[in-house]
Short mmCIF file of C-alpha atoms in Angstrom, two decimals:
data_model
loop_
_atom_site.label_atom_id
_atom_site.label_comp_id
_atom_site.label_asym_id
_atom_site.label_seq_id
_atom_site.Cartn_x
_atom_site.Cartn_y
_atom_site.Cartn_z
CA MET Z 298 4.30 -16.92 -13.04
CA THR Z 299 3.74 -14.43 -10.21
CA TYR Z 300 4.39 -15.15 -6.53
CA LEU Z 301 3.27 -13.48 -3.29
CA SER Z 302 5.65 -13.90 -0.35
CA ARG Z 303 5.33 -13.23 3.37
CA VAL Z 304 8.53 -12.91 5.40
CA ARG Z 305 8.74 -12.62 9.20
CA ILE Z 306 11.03 -9.85 10.48
CA ASN Z 307 12.67 -9.75 13.92
CA PRO Z 308 12.65 -6.04 14.86
CA LEU Z 309 15.20 -6.48 17.67
CA ARG Z 310 18.15 -7.39 15.45
CA ALA Z 311 20.59 -4.71 14.30
CA ALA Z 312 20.15 -5.47 10.60
CA SER Z 313 16.37 -5.34 11.04
CA ARG Z 314 16.47 -1.88 12.57
CA ASN Z 315 18.30 -0.59 9.51
CA LEU Z 316 15.81 -2.21 7.14
CA LEU Z 317 12.78 -0.99 9.07
CA ALA Z 318 14.10 2.57 9.29
CA ASN Z 319 15.06 3.04 5.65
CA PRO Z 320 12.72 1.92 2.82
CA ARG Z 321 15.62 2.25 0.39
CA SER Z 322 17.59 -0.38 2.32
CA LEU Z 323 14.59 -2.70 2.50
CA HIS Z 324 14.07 -2.32 -1.24
CA GLY Z 325 17.67 -3.45 -1.76
CA ALA Z 326 17.10 -6.50 0.45
CA VAL Z 327 14.01 -7.36 -1.57
CA LEU Z 328 15.88 -7.16 -4.87
CA ALA Z 329 18.63 -9.38 -3.47
CA GLY Z 330 16.14 -12.21 -3.12
CA ILE Z 331 15.08 -12.33 -6.76
CA PRO Z 332 17.52 -14.25 -8.99
CA ASP Z 333 15.88 -13.62 -12.36
CA THR Z 334 14.61 -10.19 -13.38
CA ALA Z 335 14.00 -8.73 -16.79
CA PRO Z 336 13.67 -5.12 -17.95
CA GLY Z 337 10.19 -3.91 -17.14
CA ASP Z 338 9.56 -6.44 -14.35
CA ARG Z 339 7.51 -4.88 -11.57
CA ILE Z 340 8.40 -5.87 -8.02
CA LEU Z 341 6.03 -4.68 -5.30
CA TRP Z 342 6.47 -4.88 -1.55
CA ARG Z 343 4.87 -3.68 1.65
CA LEU Z 344 5.81 -3.75 5.31
CA ASP Z 345 2.90 -4.58 7.63
CA ALA Z 346 3.69 -3.66 11.23
CA ASP Z 347 0.36 -4.34 12.91
CA HIS Z 348 2.20 -6.53 15.40
CA PRO Z 349 5.11 -4.33 16.59
CA ARG Z 350 7.13 -7.36 17.70
CA ARG Z 351 6.67 -9.23 14.46
CA PRO Z 352 6.54 -7.03 11.35
CA MET Z 353 5.65 -8.88 8.16
CA LEU Z 354 7.20 -8.16 4.77
CA LEU Z 355 4.98 -8.89 1.76
CA VAL Z 356 6.51 -9.07 -1.71
CA LEU Z 357 4.97 -9.66 -5.14
CA THR Z 358 7.50 -10.95 -7.68
CA PRO Z 359 7.36 -12.12 -11.33
CA SER Z 360 9.63 -15.11 -10.55
CA LYS Z 361 10.13 -17.38 -7.55
CA PRO Z 362 12.33 -15.65 -4.92
CA ASP Z 363 14.56 -16.87 -2.09
CA TRP Z 364 14.37 -15.01 1.23
CA THR Z 365 17.03 -16.98 3.09
CA HIS Z 366 19.30 -13.93 3.36
CA ILE Z 367 16.59 -11.86 5.06
CA VAL Z 368 15.80 -14.65 7.52
CA GLU Z 369 19.47 -15.07 8.40
CA GLU Z 370 20.13 -11.34 8.82
CA ALA Z 371 16.81 -9.99 10.06
CA GLY Z 372 14.62 -12.90 11.09
CA TRP Z 373 14.68 -15.85 13.50
CA PRO Z 374 16.92 -18.33 11.62
CA ASP Z 375 17.08 -20.86 14.49
CA ALA Z 376 13.49 -20.60 15.70
CA GLU Z 377 10.69 -23.03 14.99
CA GLY Z 378 7.87 -22.19 12.63
CA GLU Z 379 7.57 -20.90 9.10
CA HIS Z 380 10.12 -18.17 8.43
CA TYR Z 381 8.63 -17.22 5.08
CA ALA Z 382 5.90 -18.43 2.76
CA ILE Z 383 5.78 -18.20 -1.04
CA ARG Z 384 2.46 -18.74 -2.82
CA ASP Z 385 1.49 -18.89 -6.47
CA TYR Z 386 -0.59 -15.79 -7.27
CA SER Z 387 -2.49 -17.35 -10.18
CA PRO Z 388 -5.38 -18.82 -8.12
CA LEU Z 389 -6.26 -15.38 -6.79
CA LEU Z 390 -6.16 -13.79 -10.25
CA ALA Z 391 -8.47 -16.52 -11.51
CA GLN Z 392 -11.10 -15.47 -8.95
CA LEU Z 393 -11.45 -11.93 -10.28
CA ALA Z 394 -14.93 -11.39 -11.69
CA VAL Z 395 -17.40 -8.51 -11.94
CA GLY Z 396 -19.42 -8.15 -8.76
CA ARG Z 397 -17.16 -10.20 -6.49
CA GLU Z 398 -16.19 -8.60 -3.21
CA PHE Z 399 -12.91 -8.85 -1.31
CA ALA Z 400 -11.36 -7.37 1.79
CA PHE Z 401 -8.30 -5.32 0.85
CA ARG Z 402 -5.25 -3.56 2.22
CA LEU Z 403 -3.11 -0.96 0.47
CA THR Z 404 -0.27 1.26 1.61
CA ALA Z 405 0.01 4.11 -0.87
CA SER Z 406 1.57 7.55 -1.24
CA PRO Z 407 -1.34 9.90 -2.08
CA VAL Z 408 -0.07 12.84 -4.10
CA GLN Z 409 -1.20 15.68 -6.31
CA ASN Z 410 0.62 17.36 -9.16
CA THR Z 411 0.93 21.14 -9.19
CA SER Z 412 3.01 23.67 -11.10
CA THR Z 413 2.76 26.28 -8.32
CA PRO Z 414 3.67 24.77 -4.93
CA ASP Z 415 2.47 26.89 -2.02
CA LYS Z 416 5.50 26.11 0.14
CA ALA Z 417 9.08 26.62 -0.93
CA SER Z 418 11.82 24.10 -0.21
CA PRO Z 419 15.45 23.64 -1.30
CA HIS Z 420 14.10 21.77 -4.33
CA ARG Z 421 11.14 24.08 -5.03
CA THR Z 422 12.44 27.63 -4.93
CA ARG Z 423 11.12 28.48 -8.38
CA SER Z 424 8.04 27.61 -10.38
CA ALA Z 425 7.89 24.42 -12.39
CA ALA Z 426 7.82 26.45 -15.62
CA ASP Z 427 11.10 28.18 -14.70
CA LEU Z 428 12.77 24.80 -14.26
CA LYS Z 429 11.09 23.34 -17.37
CA HIS Z 430 9.15 20.83 -15.25
CA ARG Z 431 5.60 19.88 -16.14
CA SER Z 432 4.68 19.94 -12.46
CA TYR Z 433 5.78 19.18 -8.94
CA ARG Z 434 4.52 16.14 -7.07
CA MET Z 435 3.15 17.15 -3.67
CA ALA Z 436 1.98 14.76 -0.96
CA HIS Z 437 -1.50 14.90 0.54
CA ARG Z 438 -0.95 15.22 4.27
CA THR Z 439 -4.39 15.15 5.90
CA ALA Z 440 -6.45 12.00 6.33
CA ALA Z 441 -9.40 13.62 4.54
CA GLN Z 442 -7.25 14.48 1.50
CA GLN Z 443 -5.75 11.00 1.43
CA LEU Z 444 -9.13 9.28 1.62
CA THR Z 445 -10.53 11.50 -1.12
CA TRP Z 446 -7.49 10.71 -3.30
CA PHE Z 447 -8.20 7.01 -2.89
CA LEU Z 448 -11.97 7.09 -3.48
CA GLU Z 449 -11.69 9.31 -6.56
CA ARG Z 450 -9.45 6.73 -8.28
CA THR Z 451 -11.00 3.36 -7.49
CA THR Z 452 -12.87 3.02 -10.80
CA ARG Z 453 -9.64 3.41 -12.79
CA TRP Z 454 -8.28 0.50 -10.72
CA GLY Z 455 -11.26 -1.70 -11.56
CA PHE Z 456 -13.32 -1.57 -8.38
CA THR Z 457 -15.63 0.47 -6.20
CA VAL Z 458 -15.93 0.66 -2.43
CA PRO Z 459 -19.48 -0.24 -1.36
CA GLU Z 460 -21.45 1.71 1.19
CA SER Z 461 -21.09 0.64 4.80
CA HIS Z 462 -23.60 -1.83 6.20
CA THR Z 463 -24.94 -0.47 9.48
CA ASP Z 464 -27.75 -1.55 11.73
CA ARG Z 465 -31.00 0.39 11.52
CA PRO Z 466 -31.59 2.78 14.44
CA ALA Z 467 -34.08 1.76 17.09
CA PRO Z 468 -37.64 3.08 16.59
CA GLY Z 469 -37.84 6.73 17.48
CA LEU Z 470 -34.09 7.31 17.05
CA GLU Z 471 -34.03 7.76 13.28
CA PRO Z 472 -32.50 11.12 12.29
CA ASP Z 473 -34.87 13.73 10.99
CA ALA Z 474 -34.45 14.21 7.23
CA ALA Z 475 -34.11 17.96 7.81
CA ASP Z 476 -31.02 17.32 9.93
CA ILE Z 477 -29.18 15.48 7.15
CA PRO Z 478 -27.13 17.80 4.88
CA ALA Z 479 -28.23 17.74 1.24
CA ASP Z 480 -24.67 17.03 0.08
CA ALA Z 481 -23.94 14.34 2.70
CA GLN Z 482 -21.90 11.49 1.27
CA PRO Z 483 -22.60 7.84 2.16
CA THR Z 484 -20.13 6.13 4.46
CA ARG Z 485 -17.87 3.71 2.55
CA GLU Z 486 -16.33 0.40 3.55
CA VAL Z 487 -12.83 1.84 3.85
CA ARG Z 488 -10.74 3.39 6.61
CA ILE Z 489 -7.20 4.64 7.07
CA THR Z 490 -5.48 2.44 9.64
CA ASP Z 491 -2.02 4.03 9.56
CA ARG Z 492 -0.41 7.25 8.41
CA SER Z 493 3.29 8.10 8.39
CA ARG Z 494 5.82 10.61 7.15
CA SER Z 495 9.50 9.71 7.07
CA THR Z 496 12.69 11.22 5.68
CA PHE Z 497 15.75 9.29 4.61
CA THR Z 498 18.67 9.73 2.21
CA LYS Z 499 19.59 7.91 -0.94
CA PRO Z 500 22.73 5.74 -0.70
CA GLY Z 501 25.89 7.61 -1.66
CA THR Z 502 24.19 11.01 -1.65
CA ARG Z 503 22.90 13.63 0.74
CA THR Z 504 19.67 14.07 -1.17
CA PRO Z 505 16.76 13.75 1.29
CA VAL Z 506 13.68 11.76 0.36
CA THR Z 507 10.45 12.50 2.23
CA LEU Z 508 7.80 9.80 2.03
CA THR Z 509 4.21 10.35 3.13
CA THR Z 510 2.03 7.23 3.23
CA ALA Z 511 -1.43 6.08 4.22
CA THR Z 512 -2.64 2.51 4.73
CA PHE Z 513 -6.18 1.85 3.54
CA GLU Z 514 -8.25 -1.14 4.63
CA GLY Z 515 -11.79 -2.08 3.75
CA GLN Z 516 -13.91 -3.91 1.23
CA LEU Z 517 -14.09 -3.56 -2.54
CA ARG Z 518 -16.43 -4.71 -5.28
CA ILE Z 519 -14.94 -5.56 -8.67
CA THR Z 520 -16.20 -3.57 -11.67
CA ASP Z 521 -13.49 -4.43 -14.21
CA PRO Z 522 -11.33 -7.54 -13.66
CA VAL Z 523 -8.81 -6.49 -16.32
CA LEU Z 524 -8.16 -3.12 -14.68
CA LEU Z 525 -8.00 -4.69 -11.23
CA GLN Z 526 -5.49 -7.31 -12.36
CA ALA Z 527 -3.35 -4.54 -13.82
CA ALA Z 528 -3.50 -2.69 -10.49
CA LEU Z 529 -2.62 -5.84 -8.55
CA LEU Z 530 0.38 -6.67 -10.73
CA GLY Z 531 1.55 -3.14 -11.54
CA GLY Z 532 0.86 -1.40 -8.26
CA ILE Z 533 -1.06 1.71 -7.30
CA GLY Z 534 0.30 5.24 -7.07
CA PRO Z 535 3.94 6.44 -6.84
CA SER Z 536 6.88 5.46 -4.59
CA LYS Z 537 6.64 1.73 -5.37
CA ALA Z 538 10.37 1.28 -4.70
CA TYR Z 539 9.74 2.54 -1.17
CA GLY Z 540 7.06 0.01 -0.22
CA CYS Z 541 3.95 1.65 -1.67
CA GLY Z 542 1.40 0.38 -4.18
CA LEU Z 543 0.93 -3.30 -3.26
CA LEU Z 544 -2.81 -4.02 -3.11
CA THR Z 545 -3.63 -7.33 -1.39
CA LEU Z 546 -6.98 -9.11 -1.31
CA ALA Z 547 -8.56 -11.56 1.12
CA PRO Z 548 -11.99 -13.15 1.51
CA PRO Z 549 -14.47 -10.61 2.91
CA PRO Z 550 -15.58 -11.06 6.52
CA SER Z 551 -18.85 -12.91 6.85
CA ARG Z 552 -21.85 -10.86 7.96
CA GLU Z 553 -24.30 -12.21 10.47
CA PRO Z 554 -27.87 -12.37 9.17
#
């Protein structure tokens, strides 16, 4: 059985500042809350910081977790209210069907693979062939590149992003067809709400890790429930240990007639 958890984080506590600053540390805290894991189990997590005074940790686990240690070290252990919530994920998976639409959120690490990086670094001073690598993994850094990365891959994840619904222009304000480029692409129901680039080190080493992420929000339409379930449970893109890849769904916002 799969569970989705939401854990409140207090950003003013010392332990919280360490967790929020280093995805590797937060990954360790997540693993500490899962008593039973088996080889091949996929654990996904994401940190949502829309409210700067109350970040929310979301975790998808293959067994029921216990987040008491995070609450005691990085939450509000003596405050009123729900410190964390754990929900069975099965009811959501049962709703997946062709044509259904959901609102979604995803924090991912958009990348491309190349054998000839255009910028050298301490780890990329020679070509991939010289080092017997198949390729280097390079992050997409611009919003346009990141959005293209996402839209080009949605069908392999079992969904499409529908075109945006916009009001018709008032009479006399419609654009002239000659003013619309022939290769203009329709606007999609997706936007990037956050972009970040952080560098941290692995525990016990001086090896730097640079993580470039983008958070996508919008609306999707299911085309293949099997592929979408695999994306929900297995995650999307690389850097899953660092808080990337967890796709979450919610009922779509209602549209006024």
